[in-house]
PDB file of C-alpha atoms in Angstrom:
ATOM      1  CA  UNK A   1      -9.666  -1.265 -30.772  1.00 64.00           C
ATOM      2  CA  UNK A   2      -9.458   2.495 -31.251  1.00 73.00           C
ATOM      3  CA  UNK A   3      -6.420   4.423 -30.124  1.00 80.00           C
ATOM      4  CA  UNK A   4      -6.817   6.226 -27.228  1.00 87.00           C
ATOM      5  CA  UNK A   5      -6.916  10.441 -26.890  1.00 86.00           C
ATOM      6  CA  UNK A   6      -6.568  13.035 -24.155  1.00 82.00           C
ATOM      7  CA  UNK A   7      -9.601  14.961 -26.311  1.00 83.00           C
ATOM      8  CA  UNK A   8     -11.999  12.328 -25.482  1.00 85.00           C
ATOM      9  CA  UNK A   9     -11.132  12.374 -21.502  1.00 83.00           C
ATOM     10  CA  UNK A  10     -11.165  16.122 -21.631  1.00 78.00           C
ATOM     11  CA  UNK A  11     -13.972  16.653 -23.302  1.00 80.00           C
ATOM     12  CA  UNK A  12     -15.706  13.845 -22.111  1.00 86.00           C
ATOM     13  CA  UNK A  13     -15.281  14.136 -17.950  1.00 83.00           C
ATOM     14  CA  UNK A  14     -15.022  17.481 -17.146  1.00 81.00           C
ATOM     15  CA  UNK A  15     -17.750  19.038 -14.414  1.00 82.00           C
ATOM     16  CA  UNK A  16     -19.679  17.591 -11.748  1.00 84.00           C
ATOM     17  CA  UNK A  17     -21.211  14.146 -11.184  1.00 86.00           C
ATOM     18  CA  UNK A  18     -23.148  12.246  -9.392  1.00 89.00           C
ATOM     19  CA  UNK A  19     -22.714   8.648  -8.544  1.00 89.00           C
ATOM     20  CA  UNK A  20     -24.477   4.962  -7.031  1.00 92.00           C
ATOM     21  CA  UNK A  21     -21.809   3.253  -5.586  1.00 90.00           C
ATOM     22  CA  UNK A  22     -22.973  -0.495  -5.121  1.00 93.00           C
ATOM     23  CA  UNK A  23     -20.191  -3.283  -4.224  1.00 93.00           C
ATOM     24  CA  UNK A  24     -20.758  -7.022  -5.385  1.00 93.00           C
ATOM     25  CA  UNK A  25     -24.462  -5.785  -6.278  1.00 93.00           C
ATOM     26  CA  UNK A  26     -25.108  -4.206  -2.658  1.00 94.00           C
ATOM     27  CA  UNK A  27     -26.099  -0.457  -2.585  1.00 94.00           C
ATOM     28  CA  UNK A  28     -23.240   1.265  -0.491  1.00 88.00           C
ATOM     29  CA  UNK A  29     -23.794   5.147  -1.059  1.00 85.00           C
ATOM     30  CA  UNK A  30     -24.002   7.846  -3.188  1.00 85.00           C
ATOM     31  CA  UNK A  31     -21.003  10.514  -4.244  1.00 81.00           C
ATOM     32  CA  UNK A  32     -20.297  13.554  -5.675  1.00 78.00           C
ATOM     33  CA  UNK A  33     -17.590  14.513  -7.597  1.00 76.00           C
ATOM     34  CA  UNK A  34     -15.956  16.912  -9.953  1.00 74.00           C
ATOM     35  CA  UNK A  35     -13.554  17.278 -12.723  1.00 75.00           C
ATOM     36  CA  UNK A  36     -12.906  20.996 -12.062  1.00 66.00           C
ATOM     37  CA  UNK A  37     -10.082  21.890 -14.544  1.00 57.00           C
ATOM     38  CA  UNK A  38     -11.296  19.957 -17.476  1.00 48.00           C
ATOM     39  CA  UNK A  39      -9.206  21.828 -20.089  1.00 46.00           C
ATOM     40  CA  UNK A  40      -6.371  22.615 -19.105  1.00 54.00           C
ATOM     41  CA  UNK A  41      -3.566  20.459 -19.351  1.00 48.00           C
ATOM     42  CA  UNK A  42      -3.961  18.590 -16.422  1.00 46.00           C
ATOM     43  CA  UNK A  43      -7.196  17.505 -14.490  1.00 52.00           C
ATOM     44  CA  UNK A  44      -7.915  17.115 -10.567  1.00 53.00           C
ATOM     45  CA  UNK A  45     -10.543  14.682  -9.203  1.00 54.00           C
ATOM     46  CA  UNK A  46     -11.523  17.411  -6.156  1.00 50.00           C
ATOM     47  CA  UNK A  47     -12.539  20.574  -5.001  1.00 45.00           C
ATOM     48  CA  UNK A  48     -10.456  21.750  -2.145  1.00 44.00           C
ATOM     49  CA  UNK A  49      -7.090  23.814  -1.717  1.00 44.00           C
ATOM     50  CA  UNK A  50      -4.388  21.451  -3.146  1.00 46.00           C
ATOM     51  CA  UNK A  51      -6.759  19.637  -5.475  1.00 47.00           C
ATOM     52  CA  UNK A  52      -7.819  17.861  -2.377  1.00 50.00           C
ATOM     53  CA  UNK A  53     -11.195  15.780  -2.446  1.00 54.00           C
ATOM     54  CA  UNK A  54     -13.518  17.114   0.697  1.00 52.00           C
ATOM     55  CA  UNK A  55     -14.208  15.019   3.558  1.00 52.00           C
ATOM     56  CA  UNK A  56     -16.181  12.240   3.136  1.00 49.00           C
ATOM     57  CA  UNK A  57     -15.982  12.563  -0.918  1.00 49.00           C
ATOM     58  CA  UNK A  58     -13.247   9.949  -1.675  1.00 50.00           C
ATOM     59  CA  UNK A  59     -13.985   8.326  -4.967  1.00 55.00           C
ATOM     60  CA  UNK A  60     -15.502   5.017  -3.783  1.00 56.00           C
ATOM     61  CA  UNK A  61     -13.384   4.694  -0.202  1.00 62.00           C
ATOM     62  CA  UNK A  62     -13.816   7.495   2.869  1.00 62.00           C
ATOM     63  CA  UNK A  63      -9.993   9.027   2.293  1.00 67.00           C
ATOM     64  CA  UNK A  64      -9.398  12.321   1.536  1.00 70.00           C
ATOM     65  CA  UNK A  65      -7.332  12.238  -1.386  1.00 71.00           C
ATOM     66  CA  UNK A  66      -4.788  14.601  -3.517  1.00 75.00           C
ATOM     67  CA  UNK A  67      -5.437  13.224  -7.461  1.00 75.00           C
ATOM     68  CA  UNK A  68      -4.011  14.496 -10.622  1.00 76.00           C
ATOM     69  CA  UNK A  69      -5.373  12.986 -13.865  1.00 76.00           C
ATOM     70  CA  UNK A  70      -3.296  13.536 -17.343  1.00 79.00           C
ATOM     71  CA  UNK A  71      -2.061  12.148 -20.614  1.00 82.00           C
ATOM     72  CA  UNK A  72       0.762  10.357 -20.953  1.00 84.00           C
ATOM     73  CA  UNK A  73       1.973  10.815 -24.441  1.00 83.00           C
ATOM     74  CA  UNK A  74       5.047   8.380 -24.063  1.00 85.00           C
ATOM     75  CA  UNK A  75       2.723   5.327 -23.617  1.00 85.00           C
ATOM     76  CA  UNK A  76      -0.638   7.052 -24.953  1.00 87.00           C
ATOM     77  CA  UNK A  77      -2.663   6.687 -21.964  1.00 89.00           C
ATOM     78  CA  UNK A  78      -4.707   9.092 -19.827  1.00 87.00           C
ATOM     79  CA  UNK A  79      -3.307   8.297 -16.086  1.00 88.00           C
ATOM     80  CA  UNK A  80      -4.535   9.142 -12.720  1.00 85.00           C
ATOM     81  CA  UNK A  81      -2.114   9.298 -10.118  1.00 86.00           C
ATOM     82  CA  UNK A  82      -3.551   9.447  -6.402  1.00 83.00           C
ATOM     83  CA  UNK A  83      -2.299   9.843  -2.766  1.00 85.00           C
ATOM     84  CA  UNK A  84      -4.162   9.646   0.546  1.00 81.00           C
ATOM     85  CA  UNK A  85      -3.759  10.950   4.001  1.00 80.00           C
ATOM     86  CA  UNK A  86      -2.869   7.511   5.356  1.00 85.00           C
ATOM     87  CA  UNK A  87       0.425   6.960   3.261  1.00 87.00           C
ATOM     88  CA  UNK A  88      -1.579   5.089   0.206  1.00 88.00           C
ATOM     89  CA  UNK A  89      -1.422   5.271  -3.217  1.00 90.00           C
ATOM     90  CA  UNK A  90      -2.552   4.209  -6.347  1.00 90.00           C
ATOM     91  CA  UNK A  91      -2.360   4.835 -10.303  1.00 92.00           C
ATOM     92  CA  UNK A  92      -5.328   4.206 -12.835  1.00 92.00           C
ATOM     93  CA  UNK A  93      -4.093   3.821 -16.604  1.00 93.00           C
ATOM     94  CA  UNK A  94      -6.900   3.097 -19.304  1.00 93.00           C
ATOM     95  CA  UNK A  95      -5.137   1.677 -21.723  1.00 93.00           C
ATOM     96  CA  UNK A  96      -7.530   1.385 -24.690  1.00 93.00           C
ATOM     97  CA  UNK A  97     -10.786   2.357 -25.740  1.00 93.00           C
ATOM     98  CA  UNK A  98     -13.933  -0.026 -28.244  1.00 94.00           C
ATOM     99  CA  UNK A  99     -17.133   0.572 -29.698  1.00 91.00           C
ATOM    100  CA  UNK A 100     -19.710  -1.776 -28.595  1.00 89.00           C
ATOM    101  CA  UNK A 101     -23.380  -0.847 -29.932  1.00 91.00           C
ATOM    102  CA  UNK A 102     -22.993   2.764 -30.270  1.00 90.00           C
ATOM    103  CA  UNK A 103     -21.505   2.769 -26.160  1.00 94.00           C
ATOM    104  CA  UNK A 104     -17.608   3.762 -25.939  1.00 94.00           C
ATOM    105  CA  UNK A 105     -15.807   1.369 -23.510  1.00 96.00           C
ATOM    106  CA  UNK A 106     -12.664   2.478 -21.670  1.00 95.00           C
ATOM    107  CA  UNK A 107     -10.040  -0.400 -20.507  1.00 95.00           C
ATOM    108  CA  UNK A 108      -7.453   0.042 -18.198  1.00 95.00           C
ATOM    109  CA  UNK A 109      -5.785  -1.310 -14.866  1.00 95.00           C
ATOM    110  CA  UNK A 110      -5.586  -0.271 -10.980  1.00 93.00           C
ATOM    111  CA  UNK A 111      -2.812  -0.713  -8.674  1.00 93.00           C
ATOM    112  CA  UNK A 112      -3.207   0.622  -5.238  1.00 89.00           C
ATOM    113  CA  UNK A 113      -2.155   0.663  -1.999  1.00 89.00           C
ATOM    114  CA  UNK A 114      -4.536   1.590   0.865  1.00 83.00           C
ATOM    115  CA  UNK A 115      -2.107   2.476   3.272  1.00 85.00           C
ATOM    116  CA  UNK A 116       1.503   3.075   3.943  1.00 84.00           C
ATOM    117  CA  UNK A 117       2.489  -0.608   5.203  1.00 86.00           C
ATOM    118  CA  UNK A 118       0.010  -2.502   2.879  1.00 87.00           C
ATOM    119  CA  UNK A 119       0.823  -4.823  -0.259  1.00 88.00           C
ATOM    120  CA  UNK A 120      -0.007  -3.323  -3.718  1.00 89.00           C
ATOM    121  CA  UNK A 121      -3.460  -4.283  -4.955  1.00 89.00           C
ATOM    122  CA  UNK A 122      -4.249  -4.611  -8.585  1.00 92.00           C
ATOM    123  CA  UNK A 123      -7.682  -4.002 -10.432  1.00 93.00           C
ATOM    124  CA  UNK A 124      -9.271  -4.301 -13.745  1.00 94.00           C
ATOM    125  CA  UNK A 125     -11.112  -0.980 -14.371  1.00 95.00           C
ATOM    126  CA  UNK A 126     -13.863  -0.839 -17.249  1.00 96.00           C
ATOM    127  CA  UNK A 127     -15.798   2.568 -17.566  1.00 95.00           C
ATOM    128  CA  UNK A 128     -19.162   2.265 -20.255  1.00 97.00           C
ATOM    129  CA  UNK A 129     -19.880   6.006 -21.504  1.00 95.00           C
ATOM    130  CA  UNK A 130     -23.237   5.313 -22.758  1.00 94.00           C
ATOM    131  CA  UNK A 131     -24.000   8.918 -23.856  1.00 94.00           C
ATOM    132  CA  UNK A 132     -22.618  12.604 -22.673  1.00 92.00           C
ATOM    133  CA  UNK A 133     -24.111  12.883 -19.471  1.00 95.00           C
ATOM    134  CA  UNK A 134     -23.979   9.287 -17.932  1.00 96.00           C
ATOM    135  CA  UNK A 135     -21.498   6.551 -17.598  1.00 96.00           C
ATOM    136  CA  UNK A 136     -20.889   3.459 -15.240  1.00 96.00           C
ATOM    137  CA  UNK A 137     -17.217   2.523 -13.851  1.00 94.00           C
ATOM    138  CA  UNK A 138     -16.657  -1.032 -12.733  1.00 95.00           C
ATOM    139  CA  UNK A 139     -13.257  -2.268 -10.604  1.00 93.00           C
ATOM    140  CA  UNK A 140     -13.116  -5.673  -9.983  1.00 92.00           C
ATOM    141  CA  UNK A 141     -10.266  -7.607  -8.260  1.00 86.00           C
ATOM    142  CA  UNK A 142     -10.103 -10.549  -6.085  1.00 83.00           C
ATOM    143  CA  UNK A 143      -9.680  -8.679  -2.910  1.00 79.00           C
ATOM    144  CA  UNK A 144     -12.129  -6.135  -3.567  1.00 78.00           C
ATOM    145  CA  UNK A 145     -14.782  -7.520  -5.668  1.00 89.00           C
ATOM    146  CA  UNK A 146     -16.845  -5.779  -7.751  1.00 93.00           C
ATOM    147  CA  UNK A 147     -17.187  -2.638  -7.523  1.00 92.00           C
ATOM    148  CA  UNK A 148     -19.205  -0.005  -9.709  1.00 94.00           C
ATOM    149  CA  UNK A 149     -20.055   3.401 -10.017  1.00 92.00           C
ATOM    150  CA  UNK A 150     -22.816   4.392 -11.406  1.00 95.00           C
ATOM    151  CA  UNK A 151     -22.635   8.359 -12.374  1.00 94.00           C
ATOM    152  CA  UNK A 152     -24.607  11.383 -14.089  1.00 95.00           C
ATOM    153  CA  UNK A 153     -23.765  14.898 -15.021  1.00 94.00           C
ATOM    154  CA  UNK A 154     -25.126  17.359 -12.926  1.00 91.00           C
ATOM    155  CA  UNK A 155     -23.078  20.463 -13.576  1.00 88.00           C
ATOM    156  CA  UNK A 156     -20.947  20.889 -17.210  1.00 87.00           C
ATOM    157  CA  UNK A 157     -17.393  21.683 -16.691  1.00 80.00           C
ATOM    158  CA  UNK A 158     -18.006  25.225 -17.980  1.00 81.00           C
ATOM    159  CA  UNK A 159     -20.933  25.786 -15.660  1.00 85.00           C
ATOM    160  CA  UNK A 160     -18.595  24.048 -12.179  1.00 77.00           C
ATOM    161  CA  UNK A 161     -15.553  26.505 -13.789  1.00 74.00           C
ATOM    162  CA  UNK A 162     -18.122  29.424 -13.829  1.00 77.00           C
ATOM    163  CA  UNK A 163     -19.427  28.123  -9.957  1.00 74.00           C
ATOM    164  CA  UNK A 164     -16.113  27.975  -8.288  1.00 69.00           C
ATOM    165  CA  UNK A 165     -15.380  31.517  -9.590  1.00 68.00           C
ATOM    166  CA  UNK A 166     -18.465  33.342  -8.791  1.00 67.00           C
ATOM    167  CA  UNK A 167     -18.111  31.327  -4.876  1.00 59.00           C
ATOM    168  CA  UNK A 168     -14.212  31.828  -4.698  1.00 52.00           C
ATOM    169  CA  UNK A 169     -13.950  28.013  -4.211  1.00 48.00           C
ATOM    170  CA  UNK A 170     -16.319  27.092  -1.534  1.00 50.00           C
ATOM    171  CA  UNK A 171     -16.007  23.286  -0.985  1.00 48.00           C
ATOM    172  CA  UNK A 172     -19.386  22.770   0.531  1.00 47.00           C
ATOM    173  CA  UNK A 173     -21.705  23.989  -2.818  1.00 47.00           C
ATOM    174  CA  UNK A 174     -19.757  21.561  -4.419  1.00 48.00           C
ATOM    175  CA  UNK A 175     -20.305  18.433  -2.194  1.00 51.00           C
ATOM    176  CA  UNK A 176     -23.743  18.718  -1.027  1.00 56.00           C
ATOM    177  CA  UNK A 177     -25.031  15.449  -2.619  1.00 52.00           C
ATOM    178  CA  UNK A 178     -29.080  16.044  -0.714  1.00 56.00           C
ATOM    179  CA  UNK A 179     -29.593  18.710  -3.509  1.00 58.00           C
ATOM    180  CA  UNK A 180     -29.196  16.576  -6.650  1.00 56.00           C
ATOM    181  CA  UNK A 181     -30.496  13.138  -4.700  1.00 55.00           C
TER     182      UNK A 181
END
């Protein structure tokens, strides 16, 4: 397995997305999100104030969220460290990275905690990047299921940088999934 790098989530992730969330094969809903600050040294899963994710525009639950994504060099993984408005938390590590017919597969793990008085959860994560502009990102645990996340690029991190500039960071260009459906 190839060593993990904080190029390839940098380079890789950064801009806009949207997604098909299904759960154990069922069609839930679709999502947008963005990977605003892409390259700098830290990124942020969100668009608000606070690198808060906008109503409705949790990453595959309802919560609004405050999530910083980095690398940690100590243990060479890229880490994404999350907090929601009901006292929950959670932490994605992918932990290594394979080959498999030309598609790069991320590994990692999930724990998470819905809410404040709940017991920690923990998920096996798998993301497939099958080129630049698509990739699918599966969680699977025994409470959960299976969950997966189907995504495309719609917006380059340059061109969602360039957006949030030229609109002084107006949350609702960035979340209105009817224009890209």
């Amino acid at each position: 397995m190839a060593e993990l790098t904080a190029k390839l989530f940098r380079g890789y992730f950064g801009g806009s997305w949207l997604g098909k969330i299904t759960k154990n094969g069922e069609f839930l809903r679709e999502i947008l999100f963005n990977w605003p600050i892409a390259f700098e040294k830290y990124s942020s899963i969100g668009t608000e104030v606070g690198l808060k994710t906008p109503p409705g525009s949790g990453f595959y639950d309802d919560t609004n969220k405050v999530c910083v994504a980095g690398w940690r060099e100590d243990s060479k993984r890229w880490c994404m460290t999350w907090f929601n408005e009901f006292g929950g938390y959670g932490e994605t590590q992918w932990t290594s990275q394979e080959n498999v017919n030309g598609v790069t597969v991320l590994f990692g793990f999930c724990m998470e905690c819905k809410q404040e008085s709940d017991d920690l959860t923990h998920h096996i994560v798998l993301c497939e990047m099958t080129d630049q502009d698509n990739f699918k990102y599966r969680i699977n645990s025994f409470k959960k299921g299976l969950v997966e996340i189907e995504a495309h690029r719609i917006r380059t991190a340059e061109e969602l940088k360039s957006l949030m500039l030229v609109h002084n960071i107006e949350v609702e260009l960035f979340t209105d999934i009817s224009k890209y459906s």
